[in-house]
mmCIF file of C-alpha atoms and ligand atoms in Angstrom:
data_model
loop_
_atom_site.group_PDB
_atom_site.id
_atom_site.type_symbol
_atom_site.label_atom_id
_atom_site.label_comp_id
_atom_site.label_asym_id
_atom_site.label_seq_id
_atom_site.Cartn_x
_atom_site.Cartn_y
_atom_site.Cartn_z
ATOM 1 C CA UNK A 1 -1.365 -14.897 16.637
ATOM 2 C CA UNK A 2 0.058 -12.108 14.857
ATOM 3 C CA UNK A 3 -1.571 -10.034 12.378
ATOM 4 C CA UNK A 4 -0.189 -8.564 9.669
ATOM 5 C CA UNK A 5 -1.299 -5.591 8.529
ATOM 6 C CA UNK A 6 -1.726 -4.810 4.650
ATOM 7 C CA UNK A 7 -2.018 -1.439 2.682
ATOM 8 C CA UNK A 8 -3.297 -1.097 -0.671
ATOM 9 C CA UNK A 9 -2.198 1.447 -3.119
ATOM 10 C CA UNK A 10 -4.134 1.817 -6.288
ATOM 11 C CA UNK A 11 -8.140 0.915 -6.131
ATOM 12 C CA UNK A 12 -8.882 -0.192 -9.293
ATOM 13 C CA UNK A 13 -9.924 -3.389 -11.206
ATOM 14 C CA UNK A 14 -7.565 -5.813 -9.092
ATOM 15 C CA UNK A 15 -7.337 -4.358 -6.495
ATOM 16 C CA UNK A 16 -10.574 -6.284 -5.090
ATOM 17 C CA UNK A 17 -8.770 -9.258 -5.579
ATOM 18 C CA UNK A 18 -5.874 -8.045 -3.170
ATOM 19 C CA UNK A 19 -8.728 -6.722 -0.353
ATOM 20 C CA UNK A 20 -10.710 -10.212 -0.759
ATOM 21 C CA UNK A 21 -7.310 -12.085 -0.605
ATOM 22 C CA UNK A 22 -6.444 -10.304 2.983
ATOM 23 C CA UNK A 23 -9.611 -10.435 4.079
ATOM 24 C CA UNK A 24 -9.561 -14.333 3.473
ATOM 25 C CA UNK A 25 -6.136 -14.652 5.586
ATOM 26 C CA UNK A 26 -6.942 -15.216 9.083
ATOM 27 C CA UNK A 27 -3.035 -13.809 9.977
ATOM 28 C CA UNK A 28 -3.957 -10.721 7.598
ATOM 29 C CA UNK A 29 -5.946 -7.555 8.376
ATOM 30 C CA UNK A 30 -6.584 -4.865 5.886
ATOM 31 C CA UNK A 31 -5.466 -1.385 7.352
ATOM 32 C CA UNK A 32 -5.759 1.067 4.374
ATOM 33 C CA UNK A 33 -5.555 2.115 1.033
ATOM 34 C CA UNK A 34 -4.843 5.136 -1.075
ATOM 35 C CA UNK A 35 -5.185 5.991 -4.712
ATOM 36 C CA UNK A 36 -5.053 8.794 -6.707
ATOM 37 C CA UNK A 37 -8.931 9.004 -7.769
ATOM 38 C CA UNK A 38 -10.610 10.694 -5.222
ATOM 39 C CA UNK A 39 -13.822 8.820 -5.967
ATOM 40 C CA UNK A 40 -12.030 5.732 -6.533
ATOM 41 C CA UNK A 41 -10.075 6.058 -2.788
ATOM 42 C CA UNK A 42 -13.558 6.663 -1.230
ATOM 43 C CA UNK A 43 -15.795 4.295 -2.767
ATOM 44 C CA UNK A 44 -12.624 0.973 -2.096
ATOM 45 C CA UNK A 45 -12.415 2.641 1.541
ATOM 46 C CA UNK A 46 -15.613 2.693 2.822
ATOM 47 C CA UNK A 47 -16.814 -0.844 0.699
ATOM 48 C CA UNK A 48 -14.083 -2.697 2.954
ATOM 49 C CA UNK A 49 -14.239 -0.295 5.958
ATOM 50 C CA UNK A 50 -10.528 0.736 5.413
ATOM 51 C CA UNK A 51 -8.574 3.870 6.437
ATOM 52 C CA UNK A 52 -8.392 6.074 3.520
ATOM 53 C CA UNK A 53 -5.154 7.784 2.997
ATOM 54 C CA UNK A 54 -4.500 10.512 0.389
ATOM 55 C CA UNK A 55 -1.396 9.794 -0.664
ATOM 56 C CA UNK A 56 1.336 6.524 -0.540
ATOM 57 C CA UNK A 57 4.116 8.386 1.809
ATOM 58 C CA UNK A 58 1.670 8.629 4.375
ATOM 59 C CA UNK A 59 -0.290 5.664 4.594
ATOM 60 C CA UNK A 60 3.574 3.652 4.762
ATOM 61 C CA UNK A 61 3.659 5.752 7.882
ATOM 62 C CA UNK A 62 0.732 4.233 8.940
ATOM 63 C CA UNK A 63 2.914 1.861 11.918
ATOM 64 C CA UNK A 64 -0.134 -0.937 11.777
ATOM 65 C CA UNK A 65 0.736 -1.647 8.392
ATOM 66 C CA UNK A 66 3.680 -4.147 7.824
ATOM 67 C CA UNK A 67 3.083 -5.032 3.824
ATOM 68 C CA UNK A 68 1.612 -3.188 0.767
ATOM 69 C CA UNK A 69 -0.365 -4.374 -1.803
ATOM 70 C CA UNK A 70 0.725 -2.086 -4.891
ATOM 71 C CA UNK A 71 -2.491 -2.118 -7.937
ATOM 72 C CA UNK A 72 -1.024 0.285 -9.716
ATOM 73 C CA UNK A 73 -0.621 0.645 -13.021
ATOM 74 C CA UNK A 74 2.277 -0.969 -14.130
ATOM 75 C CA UNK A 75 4.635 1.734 -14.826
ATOM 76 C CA UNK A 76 4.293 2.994 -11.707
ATOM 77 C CA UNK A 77 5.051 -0.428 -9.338
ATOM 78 C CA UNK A 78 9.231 0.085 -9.429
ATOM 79 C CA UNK A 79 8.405 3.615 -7.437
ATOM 80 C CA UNK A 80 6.113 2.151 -4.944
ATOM 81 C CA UNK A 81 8.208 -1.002 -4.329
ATOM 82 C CA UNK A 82 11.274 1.010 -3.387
ATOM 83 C CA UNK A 83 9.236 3.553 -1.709
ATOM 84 C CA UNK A 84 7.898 0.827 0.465
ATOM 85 C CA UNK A 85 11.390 -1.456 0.676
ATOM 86 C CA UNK A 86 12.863 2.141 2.348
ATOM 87 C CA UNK A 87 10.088 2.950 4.511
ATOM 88 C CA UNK A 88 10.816 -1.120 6.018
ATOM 89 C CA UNK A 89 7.068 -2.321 5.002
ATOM 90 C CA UNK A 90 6.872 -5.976 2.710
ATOM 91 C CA UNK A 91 5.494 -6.083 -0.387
ATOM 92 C CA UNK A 92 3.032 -7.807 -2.616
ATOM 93 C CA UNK A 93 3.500 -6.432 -6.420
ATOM 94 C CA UNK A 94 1.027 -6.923 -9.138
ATOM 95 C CA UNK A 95 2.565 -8.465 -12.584
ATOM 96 C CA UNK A 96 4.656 -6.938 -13.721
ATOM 97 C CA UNK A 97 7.316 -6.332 -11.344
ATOM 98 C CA UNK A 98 8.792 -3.761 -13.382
ATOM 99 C CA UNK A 99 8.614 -2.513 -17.126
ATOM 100 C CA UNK A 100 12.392 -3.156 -17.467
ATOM 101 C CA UNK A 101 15.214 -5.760 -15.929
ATOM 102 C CA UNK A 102 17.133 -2.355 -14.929
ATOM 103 C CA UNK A 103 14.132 -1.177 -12.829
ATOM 104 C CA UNK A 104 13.527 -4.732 -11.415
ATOM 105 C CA UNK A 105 17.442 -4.629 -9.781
ATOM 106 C CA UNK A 106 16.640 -1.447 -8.678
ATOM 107 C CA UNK A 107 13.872 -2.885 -6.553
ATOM 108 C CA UNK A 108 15.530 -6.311 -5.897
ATOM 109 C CA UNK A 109 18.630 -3.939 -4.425
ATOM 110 C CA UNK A 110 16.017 -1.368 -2.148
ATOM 111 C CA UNK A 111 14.220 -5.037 -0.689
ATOM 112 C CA UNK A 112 17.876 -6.740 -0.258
ATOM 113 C CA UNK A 113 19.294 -3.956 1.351
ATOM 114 C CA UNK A 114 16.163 -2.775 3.665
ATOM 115 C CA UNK A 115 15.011 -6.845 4.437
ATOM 116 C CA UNK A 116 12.036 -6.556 3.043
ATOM 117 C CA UNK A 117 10.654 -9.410 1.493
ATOM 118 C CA UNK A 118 8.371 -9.495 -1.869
ATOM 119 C CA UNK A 119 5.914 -11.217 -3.889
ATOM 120 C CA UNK A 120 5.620 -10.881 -7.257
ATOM 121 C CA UNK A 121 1.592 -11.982 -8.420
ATOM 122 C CA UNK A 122 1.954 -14.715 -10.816
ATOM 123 C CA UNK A 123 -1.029 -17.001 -9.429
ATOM 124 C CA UNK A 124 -0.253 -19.718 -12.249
ATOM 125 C CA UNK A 125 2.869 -20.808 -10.432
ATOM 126 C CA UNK A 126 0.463 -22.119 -7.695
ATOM 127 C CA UNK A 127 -1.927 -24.728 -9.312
ATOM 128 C CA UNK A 128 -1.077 -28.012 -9.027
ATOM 129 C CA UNK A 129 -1.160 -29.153 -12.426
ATOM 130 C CA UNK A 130 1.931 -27.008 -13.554
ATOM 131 C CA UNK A 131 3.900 -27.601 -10.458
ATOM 132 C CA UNK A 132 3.287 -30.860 -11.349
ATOM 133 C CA UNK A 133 3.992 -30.629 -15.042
ATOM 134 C CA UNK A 134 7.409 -28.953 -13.345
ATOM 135 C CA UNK A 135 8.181 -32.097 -11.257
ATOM 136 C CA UNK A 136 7.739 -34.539 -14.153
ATOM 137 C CA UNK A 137 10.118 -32.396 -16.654
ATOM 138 C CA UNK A 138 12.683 -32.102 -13.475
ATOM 139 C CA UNK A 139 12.559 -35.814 -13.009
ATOM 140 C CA UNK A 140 13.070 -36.506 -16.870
ATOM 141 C CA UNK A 141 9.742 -38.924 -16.778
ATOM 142 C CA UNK A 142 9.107 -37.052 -20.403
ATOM 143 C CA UNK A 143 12.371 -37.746 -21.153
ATOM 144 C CA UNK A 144 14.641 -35.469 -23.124
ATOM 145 C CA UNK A 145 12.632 -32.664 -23.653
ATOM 146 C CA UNK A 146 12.178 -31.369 -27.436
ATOM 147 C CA UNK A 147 9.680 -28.409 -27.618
ATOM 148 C CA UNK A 148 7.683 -26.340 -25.000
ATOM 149 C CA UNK A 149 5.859 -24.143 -26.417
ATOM 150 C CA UNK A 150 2.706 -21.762 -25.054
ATOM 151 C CA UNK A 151 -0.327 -19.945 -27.279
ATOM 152 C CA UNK A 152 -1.779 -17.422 -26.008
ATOM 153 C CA UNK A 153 -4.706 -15.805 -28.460
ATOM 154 C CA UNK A 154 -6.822 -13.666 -26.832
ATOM 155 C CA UNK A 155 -9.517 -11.349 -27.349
ATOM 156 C CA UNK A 156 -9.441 -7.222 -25.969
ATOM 157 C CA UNK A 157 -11.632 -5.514 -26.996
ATOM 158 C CA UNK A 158 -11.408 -2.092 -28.872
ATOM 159 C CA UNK A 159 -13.551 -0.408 -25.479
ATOM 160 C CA UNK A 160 -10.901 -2.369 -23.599
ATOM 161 C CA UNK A 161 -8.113 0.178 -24.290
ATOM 162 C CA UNK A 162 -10.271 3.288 -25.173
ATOM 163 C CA UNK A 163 -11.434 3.002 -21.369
ATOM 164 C CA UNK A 164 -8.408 3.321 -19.779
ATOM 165 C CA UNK A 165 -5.448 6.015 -19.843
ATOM 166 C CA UNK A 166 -2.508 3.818 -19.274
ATOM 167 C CA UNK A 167 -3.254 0.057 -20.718
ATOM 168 C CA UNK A 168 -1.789 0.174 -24.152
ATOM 169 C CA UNK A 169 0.905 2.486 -23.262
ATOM 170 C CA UNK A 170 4.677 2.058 -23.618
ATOM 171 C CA UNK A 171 5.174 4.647 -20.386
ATOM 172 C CA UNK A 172 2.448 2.478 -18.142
ATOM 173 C CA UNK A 173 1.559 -1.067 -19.490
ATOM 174 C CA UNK A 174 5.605 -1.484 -20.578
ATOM 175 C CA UNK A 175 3.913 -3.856 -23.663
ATOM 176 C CA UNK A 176 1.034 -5.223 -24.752
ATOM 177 C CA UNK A 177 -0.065 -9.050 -24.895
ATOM 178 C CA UNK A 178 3.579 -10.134 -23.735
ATOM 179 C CA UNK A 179 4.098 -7.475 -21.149
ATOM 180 C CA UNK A 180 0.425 -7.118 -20.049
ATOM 181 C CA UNK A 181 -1.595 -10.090 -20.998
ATOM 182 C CA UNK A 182 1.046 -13.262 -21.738
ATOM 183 C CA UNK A 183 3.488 -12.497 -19.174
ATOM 184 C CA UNK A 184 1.193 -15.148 -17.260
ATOM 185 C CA UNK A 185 2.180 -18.022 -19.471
ATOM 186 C CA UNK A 186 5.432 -16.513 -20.219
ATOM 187 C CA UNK A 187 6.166 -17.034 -16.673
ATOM 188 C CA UNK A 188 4.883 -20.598 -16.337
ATOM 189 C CA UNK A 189 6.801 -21.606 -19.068
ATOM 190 C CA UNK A 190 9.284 -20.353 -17.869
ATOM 191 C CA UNK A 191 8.763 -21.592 -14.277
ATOM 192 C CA UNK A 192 9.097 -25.174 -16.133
ATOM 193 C CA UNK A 193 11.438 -25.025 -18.374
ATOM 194 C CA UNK A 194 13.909 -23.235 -16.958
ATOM 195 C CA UNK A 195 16.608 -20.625 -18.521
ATOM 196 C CA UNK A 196 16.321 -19.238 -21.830
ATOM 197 C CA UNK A 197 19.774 -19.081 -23.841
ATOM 198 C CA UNK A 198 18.706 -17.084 -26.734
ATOM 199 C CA UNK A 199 15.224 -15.627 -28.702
ATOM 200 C CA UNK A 200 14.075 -14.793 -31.915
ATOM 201 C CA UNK A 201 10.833 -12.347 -32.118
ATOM 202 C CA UNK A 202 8.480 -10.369 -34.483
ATOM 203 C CA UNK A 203 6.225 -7.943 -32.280
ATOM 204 C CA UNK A 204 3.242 -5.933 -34.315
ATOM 205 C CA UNK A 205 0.228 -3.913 -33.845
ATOM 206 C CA UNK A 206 -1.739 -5.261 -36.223
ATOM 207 C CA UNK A 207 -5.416 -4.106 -35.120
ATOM 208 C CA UNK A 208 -5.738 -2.404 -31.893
ATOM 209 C CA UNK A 209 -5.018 1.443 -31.897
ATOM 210 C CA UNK A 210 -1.876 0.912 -29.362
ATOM 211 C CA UNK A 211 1.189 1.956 -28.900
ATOM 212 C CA UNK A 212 2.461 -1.183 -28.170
ATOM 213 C CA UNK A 213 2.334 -4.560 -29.089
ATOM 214 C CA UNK A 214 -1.155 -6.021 -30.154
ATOM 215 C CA UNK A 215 0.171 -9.782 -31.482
ATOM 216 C CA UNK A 216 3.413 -11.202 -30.567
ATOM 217 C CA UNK A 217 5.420 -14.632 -32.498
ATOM 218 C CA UNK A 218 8.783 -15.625 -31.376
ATOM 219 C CA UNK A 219 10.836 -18.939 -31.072
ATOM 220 C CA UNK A 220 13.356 -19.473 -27.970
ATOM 221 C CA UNK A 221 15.952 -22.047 -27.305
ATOM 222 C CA UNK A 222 16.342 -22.964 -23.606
ATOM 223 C CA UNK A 223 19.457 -24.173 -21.938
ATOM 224 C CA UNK A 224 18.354 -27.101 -21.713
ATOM 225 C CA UNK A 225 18.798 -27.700 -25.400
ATOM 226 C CA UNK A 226 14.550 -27.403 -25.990
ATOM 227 C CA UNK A 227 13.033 -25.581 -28.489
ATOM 228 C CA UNK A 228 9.931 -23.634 -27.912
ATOM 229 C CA UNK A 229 7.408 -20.770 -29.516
ATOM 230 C CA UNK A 230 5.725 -18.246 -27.594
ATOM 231 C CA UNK A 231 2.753 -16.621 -29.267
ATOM 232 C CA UNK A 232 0.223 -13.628 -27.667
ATOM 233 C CA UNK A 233 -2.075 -11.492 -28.933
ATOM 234 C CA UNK A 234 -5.245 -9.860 -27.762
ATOM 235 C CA UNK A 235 -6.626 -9.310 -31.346
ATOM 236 C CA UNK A 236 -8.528 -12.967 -32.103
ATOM 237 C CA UNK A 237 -12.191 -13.284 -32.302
ATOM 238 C CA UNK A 238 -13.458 -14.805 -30.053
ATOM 239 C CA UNK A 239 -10.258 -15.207 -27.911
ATOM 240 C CA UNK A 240 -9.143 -19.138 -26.896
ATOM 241 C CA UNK A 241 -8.204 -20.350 -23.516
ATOM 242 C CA UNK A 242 -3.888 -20.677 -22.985
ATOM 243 C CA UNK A 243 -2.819 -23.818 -24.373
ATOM 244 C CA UNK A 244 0.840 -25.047 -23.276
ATOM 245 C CA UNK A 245 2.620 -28.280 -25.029
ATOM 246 C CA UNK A 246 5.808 -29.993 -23.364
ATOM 247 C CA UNK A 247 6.958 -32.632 -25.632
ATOM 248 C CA UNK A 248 9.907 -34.987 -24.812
ATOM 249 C CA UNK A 249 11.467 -38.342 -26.373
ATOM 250 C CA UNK A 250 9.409 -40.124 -23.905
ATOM 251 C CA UNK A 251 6.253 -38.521 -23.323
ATOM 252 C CA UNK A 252 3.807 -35.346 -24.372
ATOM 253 C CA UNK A 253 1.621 -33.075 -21.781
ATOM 254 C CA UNK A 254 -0.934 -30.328 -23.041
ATOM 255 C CA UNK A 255 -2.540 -27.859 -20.845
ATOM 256 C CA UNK A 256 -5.671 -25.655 -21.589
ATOM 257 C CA UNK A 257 -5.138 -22.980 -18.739
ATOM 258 C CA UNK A 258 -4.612 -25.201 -15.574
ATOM 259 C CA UNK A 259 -6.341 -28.515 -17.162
ATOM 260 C CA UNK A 260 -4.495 -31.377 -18.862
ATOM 261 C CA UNK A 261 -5.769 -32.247 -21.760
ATOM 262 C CA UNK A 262 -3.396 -34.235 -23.270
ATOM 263 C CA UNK A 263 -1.306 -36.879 -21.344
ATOM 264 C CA UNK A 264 1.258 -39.243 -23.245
ATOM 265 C CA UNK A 265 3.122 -40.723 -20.324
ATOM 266 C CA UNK A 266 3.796 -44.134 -20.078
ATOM 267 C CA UNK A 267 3.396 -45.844 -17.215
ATOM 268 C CA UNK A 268 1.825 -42.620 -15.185
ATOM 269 C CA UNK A 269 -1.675 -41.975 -14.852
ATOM 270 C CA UNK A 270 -2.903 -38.926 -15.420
ATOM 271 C CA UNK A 271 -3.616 -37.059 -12.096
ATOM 272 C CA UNK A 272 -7.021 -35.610 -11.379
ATOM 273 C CA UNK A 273 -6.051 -32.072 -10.475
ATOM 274 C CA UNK A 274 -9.647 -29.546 -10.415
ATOM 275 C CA UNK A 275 -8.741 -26.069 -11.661
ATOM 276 C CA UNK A 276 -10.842 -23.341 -11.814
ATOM 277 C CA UNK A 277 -12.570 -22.578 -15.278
ATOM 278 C CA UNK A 278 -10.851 -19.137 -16.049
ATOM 279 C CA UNK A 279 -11.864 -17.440 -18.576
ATOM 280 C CA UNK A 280 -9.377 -14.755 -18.743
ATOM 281 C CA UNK A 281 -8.506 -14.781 -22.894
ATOM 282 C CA UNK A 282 -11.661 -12.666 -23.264
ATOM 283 C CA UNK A 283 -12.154 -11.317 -20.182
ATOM 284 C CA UNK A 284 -9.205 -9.676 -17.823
ATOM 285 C CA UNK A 285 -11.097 -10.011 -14.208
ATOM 286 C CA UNK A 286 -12.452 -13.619 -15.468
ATOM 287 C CA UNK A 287 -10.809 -15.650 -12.498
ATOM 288 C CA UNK A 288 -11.201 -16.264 -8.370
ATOM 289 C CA UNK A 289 -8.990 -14.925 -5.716
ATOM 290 C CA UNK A 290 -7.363 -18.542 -4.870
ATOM 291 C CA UNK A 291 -4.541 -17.734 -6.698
ATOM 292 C CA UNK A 292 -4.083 -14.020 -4.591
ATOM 293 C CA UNK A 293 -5.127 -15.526 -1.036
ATOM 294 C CA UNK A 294 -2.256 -18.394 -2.093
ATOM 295 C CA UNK A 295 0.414 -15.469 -2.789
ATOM 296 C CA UNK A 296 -0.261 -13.318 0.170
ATOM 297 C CA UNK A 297 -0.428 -16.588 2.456
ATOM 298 C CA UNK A 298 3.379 -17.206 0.703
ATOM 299 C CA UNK A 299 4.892 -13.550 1.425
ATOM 300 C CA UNK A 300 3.562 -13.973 5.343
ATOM 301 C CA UNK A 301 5.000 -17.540 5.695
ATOM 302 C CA UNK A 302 8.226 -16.192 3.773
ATOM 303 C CA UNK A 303 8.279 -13.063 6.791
ATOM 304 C CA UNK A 304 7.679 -15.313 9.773
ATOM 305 C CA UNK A 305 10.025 -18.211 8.724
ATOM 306 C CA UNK A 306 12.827 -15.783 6.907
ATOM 307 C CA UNK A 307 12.420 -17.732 3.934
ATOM 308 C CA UNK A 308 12.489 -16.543 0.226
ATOM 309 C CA UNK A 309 8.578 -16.079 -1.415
ATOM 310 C CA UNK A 310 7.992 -18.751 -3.768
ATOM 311 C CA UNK A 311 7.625 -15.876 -6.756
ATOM 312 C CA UNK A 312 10.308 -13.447 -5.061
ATOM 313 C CA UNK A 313 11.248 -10.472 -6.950
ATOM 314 C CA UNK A 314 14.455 -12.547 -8.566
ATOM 315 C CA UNK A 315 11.605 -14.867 -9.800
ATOM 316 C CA UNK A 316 9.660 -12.148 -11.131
ATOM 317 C CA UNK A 317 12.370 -10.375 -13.210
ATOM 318 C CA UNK A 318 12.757 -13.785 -15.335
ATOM 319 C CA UNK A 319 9.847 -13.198 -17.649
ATOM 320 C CA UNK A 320 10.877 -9.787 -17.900
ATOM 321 C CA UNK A 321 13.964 -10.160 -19.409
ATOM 322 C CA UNK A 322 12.323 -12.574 -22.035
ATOM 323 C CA UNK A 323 9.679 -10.577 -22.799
ATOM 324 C CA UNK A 324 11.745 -7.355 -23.010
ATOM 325 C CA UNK A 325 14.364 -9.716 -25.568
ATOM 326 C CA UNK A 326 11.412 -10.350 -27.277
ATOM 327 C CA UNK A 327 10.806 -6.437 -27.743
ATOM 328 C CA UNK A 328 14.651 -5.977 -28.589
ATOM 329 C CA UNK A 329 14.626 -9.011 -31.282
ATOM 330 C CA UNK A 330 11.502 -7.556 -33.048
ATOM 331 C CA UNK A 331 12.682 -4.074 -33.223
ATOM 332 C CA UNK A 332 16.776 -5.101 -34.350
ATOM 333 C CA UNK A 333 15.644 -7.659 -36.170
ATOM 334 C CA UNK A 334 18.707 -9.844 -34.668
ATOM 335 C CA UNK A 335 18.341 -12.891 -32.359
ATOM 336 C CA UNK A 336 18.855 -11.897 -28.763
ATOM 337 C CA UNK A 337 21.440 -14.003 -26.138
ATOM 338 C CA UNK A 338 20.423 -13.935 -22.523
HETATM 339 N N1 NAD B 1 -2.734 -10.819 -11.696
HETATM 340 C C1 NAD B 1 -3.597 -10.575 -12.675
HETATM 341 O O1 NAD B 1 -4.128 -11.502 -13.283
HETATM 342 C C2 NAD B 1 -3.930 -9.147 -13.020
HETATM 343 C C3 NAD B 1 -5.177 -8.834 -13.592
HETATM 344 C C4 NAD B 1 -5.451 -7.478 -13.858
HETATM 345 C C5 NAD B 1 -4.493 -6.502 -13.611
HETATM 346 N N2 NAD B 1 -3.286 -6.853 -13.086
HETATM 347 C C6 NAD B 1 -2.244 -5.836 -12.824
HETATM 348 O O2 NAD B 1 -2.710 -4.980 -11.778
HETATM 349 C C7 NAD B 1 -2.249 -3.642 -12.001
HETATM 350 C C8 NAD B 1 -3.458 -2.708 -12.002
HETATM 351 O O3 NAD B 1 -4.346 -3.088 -13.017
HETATM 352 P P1 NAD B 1 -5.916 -2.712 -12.951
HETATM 353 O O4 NAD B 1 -6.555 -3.413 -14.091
HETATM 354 O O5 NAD B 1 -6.423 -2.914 -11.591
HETATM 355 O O6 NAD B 1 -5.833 -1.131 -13.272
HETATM 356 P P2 NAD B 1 -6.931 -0.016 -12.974
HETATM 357 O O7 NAD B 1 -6.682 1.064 -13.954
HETATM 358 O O8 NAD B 1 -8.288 -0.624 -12.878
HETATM 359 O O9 NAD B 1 -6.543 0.488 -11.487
HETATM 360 C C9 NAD B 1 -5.376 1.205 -11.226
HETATM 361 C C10 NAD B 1 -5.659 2.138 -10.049
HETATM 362 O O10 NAD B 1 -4.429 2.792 -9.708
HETATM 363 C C11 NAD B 1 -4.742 4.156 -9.408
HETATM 364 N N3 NAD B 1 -3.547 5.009 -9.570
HETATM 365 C C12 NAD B 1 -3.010 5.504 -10.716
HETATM 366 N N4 NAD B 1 -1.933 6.267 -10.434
HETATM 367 C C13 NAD B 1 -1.784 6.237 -9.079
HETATM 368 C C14 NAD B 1 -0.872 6.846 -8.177
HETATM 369 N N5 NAD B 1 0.124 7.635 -8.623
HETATM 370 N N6 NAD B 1 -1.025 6.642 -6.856
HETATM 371 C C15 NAD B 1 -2.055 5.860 -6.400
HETATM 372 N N7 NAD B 1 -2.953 5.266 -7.197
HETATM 373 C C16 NAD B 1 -2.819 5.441 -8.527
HETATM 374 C C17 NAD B 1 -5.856 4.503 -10.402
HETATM 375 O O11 NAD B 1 -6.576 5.658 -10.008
HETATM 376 C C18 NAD B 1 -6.680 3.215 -10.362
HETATM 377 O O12 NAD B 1 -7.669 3.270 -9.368
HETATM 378 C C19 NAD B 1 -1.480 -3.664 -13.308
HETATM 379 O O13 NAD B 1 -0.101 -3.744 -13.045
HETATM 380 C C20 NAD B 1 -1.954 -4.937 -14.004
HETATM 381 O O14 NAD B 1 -0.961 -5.515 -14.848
HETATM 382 C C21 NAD B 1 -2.998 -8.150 -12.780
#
């Protein structure tokens, strides 16, 4: 069997997430990694028993490596991914893609034109209760649907930002709890619902000493004809789990993260789908590695059968132009066509 081998730049919070995913993946072997923080670098290397490389450009010459793993912060993943997509080496990014849609066809036209594939982290899209949720709304079983709509009010703390030199910035986190935080659900509902024709949204920074966004309200209108309202913030005490409502003429789903909690369809029992307790409104790292070992699995099936990735980097600019409408709506005050 072949193996693929993975590189991982950036060895922070997540990036344990990526080396226990790999690790998990019988085709996968972790090579290397390489970050920035000398102490970080070390510490990551030697706890997985991984070349250490000092910086990116090297380690993509590494020739046992065939895919990266960029944990970056966020500002920094469109350089990496068309760093990588020239030097010929696959990709798994970490959400999200890229800050802006511009950057995101920059890196969709590097992967096109160098065959690389790549997978953008969204580990939502693979529980079975929204792919589910996806199926019914495809199949019309809730009818004509009237409002989707997703809540996400969580809690960050103060300590949260003050600990780190890029989460909270415009330059590296791109946003705030839509860019950083809600893309998640953004994504999902997007991921069911389909295209977005136009927006309306207010963006503030109401408590958090941030540049950007600490509490987010704004109402969208999908092509379908649905109606829906998209709400983040980090700034609630105590912080509540997601909670996402699909209402049609003929039947009503909720979701609290992956669980249904409501189901109003007629003539369907509910399904019995066991999702993993996350916890991730109060706490960022508050959730397993299924969702990473699922991804990674993806971009290596998408490589050996010359398939798309299930959350390709087309996917993964979707909730990026939303969110960035969002930002545009707030700050001209106008609604915002897609
Ligand atoms: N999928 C999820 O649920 C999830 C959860 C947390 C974070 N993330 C994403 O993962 C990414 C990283 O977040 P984090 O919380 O791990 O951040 P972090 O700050 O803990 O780690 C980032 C690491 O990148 C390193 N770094 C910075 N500049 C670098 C450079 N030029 N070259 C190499 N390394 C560099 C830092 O030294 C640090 O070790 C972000 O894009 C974030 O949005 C995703």
């Amino acid at each position: 069997m072949k193996k693929f081998g993975f590189g991982i730049v950036g060895c922070g919070a997540i990036s344990n997430m990526h080396a226990g995913a790999v690790n998990a993946i019988e085709s996968a072997d972790l090579v290397a990694c390489t970050d920035v923080n000398e102490k970080s670098l070390t510490e990551f290397s030697k706890k997985y028993v991984i070349e250490a490389y000092g910086d990116f450009n090297t380690m993509l010459a590494d020739k046992r490596i065939d895919a990266v793993c960029i944990c970056t912060p966020s500002g920094l993943h469109k350089r990496f991914c068309i760093e990588a997509a020239k030097a010929g080496k696959h990709i798994v990014v970490e959400k999200p893609m890229a800050l802006t849609t511009e950057d995101c066809d920059e890196i969709i036209k590097a992967c096109d034109e160098n065959g690389v594939k790549l997978e953008v982290i969204s580990q939502n899209r693979f529980k079975k209760s929204f792919r589910y949720v996806k199926t019914l709304v495809d199949e019309g079983k809730l009818g004509r649907i009237v409002s989707a709509d997703i809540y996400m009010k969580y809690y960050r703390s103060p300590e949260y930002y003050a600990s780190s030199n890029w989460k909270g910035t415009w330059a590296m986190d791109g946003g705030g709890a839509l860019m950083n935080q809600g893309i998640h659900g953004v994504d999902i509902l997007l991921f069911i619902m389909g295209k977005v024709k136009s927006v309306f949204g207010y963006t503030r920074t109401l408590v958090r000493d941030i540049e950007v966004e600490d509490t987010a309200s704004a109402v969208v209108e999908f092509e379908n004809g649905a109606l829906g309202v998209i709400q983040g913030t980090t700034s609630v005490a105590p912080g509540y789990p997601r909670k996402m409502e699909i209402n049609g003429d003929k039947g009503s789903i909720t979701l609290i993260e992956g669980d249904i909690t409501v189901w109003d369809i007629e003539g369907l029992d509910k399904p019995d789908f066991k999702a993993a307790a996350g916890r991730s409104h109060n706490d960022p790292m508050a959730f397993n590695i299924e969702g990473h070992v699922l991804q990674i699995t993806d971009l290596i099936e998408s490589i050996e059968n010359g398939t798309e990735p299930f959350v390709s980097h087309r996917e993964g600019r979707k909730p990026i132009e939303l969110i960035t409408a969002i930002y545009d709506s707030s700050r001209t005050g106008k609604r915002i066509e897609l």
